[in-house]
Every structure is written in structure tokens, then in C-alpha cells.
Amino acid sequence: MTLANGLAVYPGSFDPIHMGHVDIIERAVQIFPRLVVGVLENIEKNALFSTEERVEMMREQFAGEPAVEVRSFSGLLVNFLKELDATVIIRGMRAVSDFEYEFQMALMNRRLYPHAETVFLTPKEEYTYLSSRLVKEVVALGGDVTGLVPEAVAARLHARYRKATHPPTR
Ligand code: ADP
């Protein structure tokens, strides 16, 4: 249960994964020998991709990276940490706008589980404006997200919105 077990957990919705997330994961595995990516199970009905799809996209992306394990979880993050015998939480910090929410979460998690330590990593500058919400909006409006999400994710996004705009005719 110490930091010495080398395990870190990167939790998020990842609806869907984009290059900002990929960048953070690649940085995290430079520091921690093992990383569990925790995909939060849908609590809101308006998620675009199901939990299974989000896990699958993440696994496809990191199939060649043995240090990365992808799992889904529900409920409190601190319970997921305890289950894994982990204490380190990785979060991405894009800009000042992320700060307040992330700061509150880090302190609340530590209150719930005093061993929990949150480590903030910053992505490459070119990914600092990226969010899953923005990526979905751009694709929904017919824009190009090449280079902003993994290719397999772009394909799934286009397929999903094509279906939405051209429902099957009966
Ligand atoms: P949430 O966990 O709030 O649902 P996400 O699943 O979108 O949000 O993101 C998971 C984590 O990745 C969060 O720590 C978030 O700050 C971080 N993150 C999101 N987008 C980026 C980005 N472009 N660059 C770096 N970190 C990011």
C-alpha cells in the first residue's frame, strides 16, 4: 500500500479517449512502472460510448504497452484504489480552468482515504485545449479531428454520428 509498489491509477470518463489522455498515459508510465487506467462506468445517460466501448478503445490504443492495464470501475475512486492496493492517482491538468475542480477532488479523495496522493501531469502544449466534449462537438458538426484522437477512435466517432444523422430507413 505504499508508493513503492509502483502502481498508479488514471481515472476518467474517456468518452472518448483523445490525444491529451494518450499523452498523459505515456508520461505516467515514464514515472510509474504500472498504470491502471480506470474507465468510470456510465452514470449519466448522455455518454456517447458505453463503458465497454470506452474500455475497448483504450485497450486497442495501449495493446502494445504491457505497463498499462485498462479496467472499468463504478462508485468511489478511493474504493477502486483500495481494491487495487494503490495510492497514487494520476490526473491531467490542462489549464487554470481545471485547477479548482481537480484541487477539490484531490483533497476530498485524501479525506476519504488518507493514503491517496494525486499527481498532476501536464500534456504537450498542443493538446491543452482538447476535451472529449469538444472532439464530439466537432465530429457531430462534420469537422476533422485527425491527429486529435487515435485513428480507431475517429472512425468510431464518424460511424456514431453518421448513424445519428442518417437513421436507418424502414
Ligand atoms: P473526467 O474524469 O472529468 O470525466 P476526462 O475523462 O475527460 O474527465 O479526463 C480524465 C482526466 O484526463 C482528467 O484528469 C482530465 O483533467 C484529464 N484530461 C482531459 N483532457 C486532457 C487534455 N487535453 N490534456 C491533459 N489531460 C487531460
PDB file of N, CA and C and ligand atoms in Angstrom, residues 10-24 38 40 44 54 90-95 98 101-102 105 120-124 126-133, ligand 1:
ATOM      1  N   TYR A  10      -5.096   5.985 -13.255  1.00  0.00           N
ATOM      2  CA  TYR A  10      -5.538   7.169 -14.013  1.00  0.00           C
ATOM      3  C   TYR A  10      -7.039   7.010 -14.293  1.00  0.00           C
ATOM      4  N   PRO A  11      -7.869   7.674 -13.501  1.00  0.00           N
ATOM      5  CA  PRO A  11      -9.314   7.525 -13.673  1.00  0.00           C
ATOM      6  C   PRO A  11      -9.899   8.589 -14.596  1.00  0.00           C
ATOM      7  N   GLY A  12     -10.995   8.266 -15.243  1.00  0.00           N
ATOM      8  CA  GLY A  12     -11.662   9.269 -16.072  1.00  0.00           C
ATOM      9  C   GLY A  12     -12.851   8.668 -16.789  1.00  0.00           C
ATOM     10  N   SER A  13     -13.579   9.533 -17.492  1.00  0.00           N
ATOM     11  CA  SER A  13     -14.715   9.059 -18.277  1.00  0.00           C
ATOM     12  C   SER A  13     -14.247   8.552 -19.644  1.00  0.00           C
ATOM     13  N   PHE A  14     -13.291   9.246 -20.211  1.00  0.00           N
ATOM     14  CA  PHE A  14     -12.702   8.863 -21.501  1.00  0.00           C
ATOM     15  C   PHE A  14     -13.792   8.591 -22.551  1.00  0.00           C
ATOM     16  N   ASP A  15     -14.664   9.569 -22.743  1.00  0.00           N
ATOM     17  CA  ASP A  15     -15.821   9.405 -23.648  1.00  0.00           C
ATOM     18  C   ASP A  15     -15.714  10.347 -24.840  1.00  0.00           C
ATOM     19  N   PRO A  16     -14.838  10.097 -25.813  1.00  0.00           N
ATOM     20  CA  PRO A  16     -13.877   9.010 -25.908  1.00  0.00           C
ATOM     21  C   PRO A  16     -12.465   9.492 -25.549  1.00  0.00           C
ATOM     22  N   ILE A  17     -11.536   8.539 -25.592  1.00  0.00           N
ATOM     23  CA  ILE A  17     -10.119   8.849 -25.387  1.00  0.00           C
ATOM     24  C   ILE A  17      -9.640   9.784 -26.514  1.00  0.00           C
ATOM     25  N   HIS A  18      -8.818  10.768 -26.163  1.00  0.00           N
ATOM     26  CA  HIS A  18      -8.206  11.655 -27.176  1.00  0.00           C
ATOM     27  C   HIS A  18      -6.709  11.766 -26.899  1.00  0.00           C
ATOM     28  N   MET A  19      -6.009  12.523 -27.731  1.00  0.00           N
ATOM     29  CA  MET A  19      -4.552  12.541 -27.633  1.00  0.00           C
ATOM     30  C   MET A  19      -4.032  13.195 -26.345  1.00  0.00           C
ATOM     31  N   GLY A  20      -4.843  14.018 -25.717  1.00  0.00           N
ATOM     32  CA  GLY A  20      -4.454  14.579 -24.412  1.00  0.00           C
ATOM     33  C   GLY A  20      -4.355  13.462 -23.378  1.00  0.00           C
ATOM     34  N   HIS A  21      -5.337  12.541 -23.398  1.00  0.00           N
ATOM     35  CA  HIS A  21      -5.297  11.386 -22.487  1.00  0.00           C
ATOM     36  C   HIS A  21      -4.100  10.487 -22.808  1.00  0.00           C
ATOM     37  N   VAL A  22      -3.907  10.236 -24.109  1.00  0.00           N
ATOM     38  CA  VAL A  22      -2.798   9.362 -24.533  1.00  0.00           C
ATOM     39  C   VAL A  22      -1.472   9.948 -24.049  1.00  0.00           C
ATOM     40  N   ASP A  23      -1.333  11.249 -24.190  1.00  0.00           N
ATOM     41  CA  ASP A  23      -0.108  11.946 -23.783  1.00  0.00           C
ATOM     42  C   ASP A  23       0.141  11.786 -22.277  1.00  0.00           C
ATOM     43  N   ILE A  24      -0.920  11.939 -21.485  1.00  0.00           N
ATOM     44  CA  ILE A  24      -0.791  11.810 -20.023  1.00  0.00           C
ATOM     45  C   ILE A  24      -0.392  10.373 -19.650  1.00  0.00           C
ATOM     46  N   GLY A  38      -8.526   3.615 -15.197  1.00  0.00           N
ATOM     47  CA  GLY A  38      -9.844   3.284 -14.662  1.00  0.00           C
ATOM     48  C   GLY A  38     -10.918   4.026 -15.437  1.00  0.00           C
ATOM     49  N   LEU A  40     -14.506   5.083 -15.874  1.00  0.00           N
ATOM     50  CA  LEU A  40     -15.663   5.236 -14.992  1.00  0.00           C
ATOM     51  C   LEU A  40     -16.937   4.770 -15.699  1.00  0.00           C
ATOM     52  N   GLU A  44     -24.113   9.006 -16.193  1.00  0.00           N
ATOM     53  CA  GLU A  44     -25.033   9.877 -16.942  1.00  0.00           C
ATOM     54  C   GLU A  44     -25.496   9.095 -18.170  1.00  0.00           C
ATOM     55  N   ARG A  54     -15.718   2.225 -24.375  1.00  0.00           N
ATOM     56  CA  ARG A  54     -14.629   3.105 -23.921  1.00  0.00           C
ATOM     57  C   ARG A  54     -13.428   2.286 -23.442  1.00  0.00           C
ATOM     58  N   ILE A  90      -3.421   9.588 -10.868  1.00  0.00           N
ATOM     59  CA  ILE A  90      -2.890  10.485 -11.904  1.00  0.00           C
ATOM     60  C   ILE A  90      -4.052  11.305 -12.448  1.00  0.00           C
ATOM     61  N   ARG A  91      -3.873  12.592 -12.574  1.00  0.00           N
ATOM     62  CA  ARG A  91      -4.873  13.432 -13.235  1.00  0.00           C
ATOM     63  C   ARG A  91      -4.131  14.384 -14.178  1.00  0.00           C
ATOM     64  N   GLY A  92      -4.813  14.771 -15.241  1.00  0.00           N
ATOM     65  CA  GLY A  92      -4.230  15.719 -16.185  1.00  0.00           C
ATOM     66  C   GLY A  92      -4.626  17.132 -15.788  1.00  0.00           C
ATOM     67  N   MET A  93      -3.715  18.048 -15.976  1.00  0.00           N
ATOM     68  CA  MET A  93      -4.016  19.452 -15.672  1.00  0.00           C
ATOM     69  C   MET A  93      -3.733  20.254 -16.932  1.00  0.00           C
ATOM     70  N   ARG A  94      -4.823  20.706 -17.570  1.00  0.00           N
ATOM     71  CA  ARG A  94      -4.665  21.405 -18.845  1.00  0.00           C
ATOM     72  C   ARG A  94      -4.383  22.875 -18.673  1.00  0.00           C
ATOM     73  N   ALA A  95      -5.158  23.493 -17.811  1.00  0.00           N
ATOM     74  CA  ALA A  95      -5.101  24.947 -17.680  1.00  0.00           C
ATOM     75  C   ALA A  95      -5.627  25.326 -16.307  1.00  0.00           C
ATOM     76  N   ASP A  98      -8.921  23.959 -15.010  1.00  0.00           N
ATOM     77  CA  ASP A  98      -9.040  22.627 -14.403  1.00  0.00           C
ATOM     78  C   ASP A  98      -8.743  22.669 -12.909  1.00  0.00           C
ATOM     79  N   TYR A 101     -11.554  22.428  -9.704  1.00  0.00           N
ATOM     80  CA  TYR A 101     -12.237  21.134  -9.608  1.00  0.00           C
ATOM     81  C   TYR A 101     -11.248  20.039  -9.194  1.00  0.00           C
ATOM     82  N   GLU A 102     -10.100  20.023  -9.838  1.00  0.00           N
ATOM     83  CA  GLU A 102      -9.111  18.977  -9.554  1.00  0.00           C
ATOM     84  C   GLU A 102      -8.580  19.086  -8.125  1.00  0.00           C
ATOM     85  N   MET A 105     -11.217  17.726  -5.777  1.00  0.00           N
ATOM     86  CA  MET A 105     -11.274  16.257  -5.874  1.00  0.00           C
ATOM     87  C   MET A 105     -10.100  15.619  -5.144  1.00  0.00           C
ATOM     88  N   PHE A 120      -0.418  15.410 -10.566  1.00  0.00           N
ATOM     89  CA  PHE A 120      -0.908  16.099 -11.763  1.00  0.00           C
ATOM     90  C   PHE A 120       0.173  16.150 -12.826  1.00  0.00           C
ATOM     91  N   LEU A 121      -0.214  15.782 -14.029  1.00  0.00           N
ATOM     92  CA  LEU A 121       0.723  15.850 -15.152  1.00  0.00           C
ATOM     93  C   LEU A 121       0.139  16.788 -16.205  1.00  0.00           C
ATOM     94  N   THR A 122       1.011  17.490 -16.887  1.00  0.00           N
ATOM     95  CA  THR A 122       0.525  18.393 -17.945  1.00  0.00           C
ATOM     96  C   THR A 122       0.882  17.810 -19.311  1.00  0.00           C
ATOM     97  N   PRO A 123      -0.045  17.931 -20.258  1.00  0.00           N
ATOM     98  CA  PRO A 123       0.214  17.368 -21.589  1.00  0.00           C
ATOM     99  C   PRO A 123       1.056  18.322 -22.428  1.00  0.00           C
ATOM    100  N   LYS A 124       1.426  17.827 -23.603  1.00  0.00           N
ATOM    101  CA  LYS A 124       2.058  18.678 -24.615  1.00  0.00           C
ATOM    102  C   LYS A 124       1.155  19.877 -24.846  1.00  0.00           C
ATOM    103  N   GLU A 126       0.191  21.461 -27.365  1.00  0.00           N
ATOM    104  CA  GLU A 126      -0.807  21.394 -28.457  1.00  0.00           C
ATOM    105  C   GLU A 126      -2.061  20.610 -28.084  1.00  0.00           C
ATOM    106  N   TYR A 127      -2.027  19.909 -26.939  1.00  0.00           N
ATOM    107  CA  TYR A 127      -3.216  19.167 -26.513  1.00  0.00           C
ATOM    108  C   TYR A 127      -3.950  19.848 -25.363  1.00  0.00           C
ATOM    109  N   THR A 128      -3.477  21.007 -24.945  1.00  0.00           N
ATOM    110  CA  THR A 128      -4.052  21.607 -23.735  1.00  0.00           C
ATOM    111  C   THR A 128      -5.489  22.091 -23.937  1.00  0.00           C
ATOM    112  N   TYR A 129      -5.879  22.308 -25.169  1.00  0.00           N
ATOM    113  CA  TYR A 129      -7.255  22.796 -25.397  1.00  0.00           C
ATOM    114  C   TYR A 129      -8.224  21.654 -25.689  1.00  0.00           C
ATOM    115  N   LEU A 130      -7.696  20.442 -25.712  1.00  0.00           N
ATOM    116  CA  LEU A 130      -8.518  19.290 -26.100  1.00  0.00           C
ATOM    117  C   LEU A 130      -9.396  18.770 -24.975  1.00  0.00           C
ATOM    118  N   SER A 131     -10.639  18.460 -25.318  1.00  0.00           N
ATOM    119  CA  SER A 131     -11.506  17.767 -24.357  1.00  0.00           C
ATOM    120  C   SER A 131     -12.391  16.809 -25.148  1.00  0.00           C
ATOM    121  N   SER A 132     -12.883  15.782 -24.467  1.00  0.00           N
ATOM    122  CA  SER A 132     -13.759  14.817 -25.145  1.00  0.00           C
ATOM    123  C   SER A 132     -15.001  15.535 -25.675  1.00  0.00           C
ATOM    124  N   ARG A 133     -15.508  16.461 -24.882  1.00  0.00           N
ATOM    125  CA  ARG A 133     -16.723  17.182 -25.277  1.00  0.00           C
ATOM    126  C   ARG A 133     -16.514  17.931 -26.591  1.00  0.00           C
TER     127      ARG A 133
HETATM  128  P1  ADP B   1     -13.394  13.375 -16.184  1.00  0.00           P
HETATM  129  O1  ADP B   1     -12.530  12.431 -15.411  1.00  0.00           O
HETATM  130  O2  ADP B   1     -13.509  14.701 -15.508  1.00  0.00           O
HETATM  131  O3  ADP B   1     -14.671  12.789 -16.673  1.00  0.00           O
HETATM  132  P2  ADP B   1     -11.974  13.004 -18.684  1.00  0.00           P
HETATM  133  O4  ADP B   1     -12.341  11.579 -18.782  1.00  0.00           O
HETATM  134  O5  ADP B   1     -12.214  13.831 -19.900  1.00  0.00           O
HETATM  135  O6  ADP B   1     -12.614  13.788 -17.496  1.00  0.00           O
HETATM  136  O7  ADP B   1     -10.455  13.134 -18.298  1.00  0.00           O
HETATM  137  C1  ADP B   1      -9.786  12.296 -17.419  1.00  0.00           C
HETATM  138  C2  ADP B   1      -8.528  13.002 -16.962  1.00  0.00           C
HETATM  139  O8  ADP B   1      -7.766  13.435 -18.078  1.00  0.00           O
HETATM  140  C3  ADP B   1      -8.764  14.268 -16.129  1.00  0.00           C
HETATM  141  O9  ADP B   1      -7.733  14.356 -15.159  1.00  0.00           O
HETATM  142  C4  ADP B   1      -8.624  15.381 -17.115  1.00  0.00           C
HETATM  143  O10 ADP B   1      -8.208  16.583 -16.489  1.00  0.00           O
HETATM  144  C5  ADP B   1      -7.534  14.823 -17.996  1.00  0.00           C
HETATM  145  N1  ADP B   1      -7.574  15.427 -19.321  1.00  0.00           N
HETATM  146  C6  ADP B   1      -8.641  15.612 -20.114  1.00  0.00           C
HETATM  147  N2  ADP B   1      -8.291  16.225 -21.260  1.00  0.00           N
HETATM  148  C7  ADP B   1      -6.957  16.436 -21.181  1.00  0.00           C
HETATM  149  C8  ADP B   1      -6.006  17.059 -22.038  1.00  0.00           C
HETATM  150  N3  ADP B   1      -6.333  17.601 -23.198  1.00  0.00           N
HETATM  151  N4  ADP B   1      -4.735  17.099 -21.619  1.00  0.00           N
HETATM  152  C9  ADP B   1      -4.390  16.570 -20.439  1.00  0.00           C
HETATM  153  N5  ADP B   1      -5.222  15.997 -19.570  1.00  0.00           N
HETATM  154  C10 ADP B   1      -6.499  15.919 -19.937  1.00  0.00           C
END
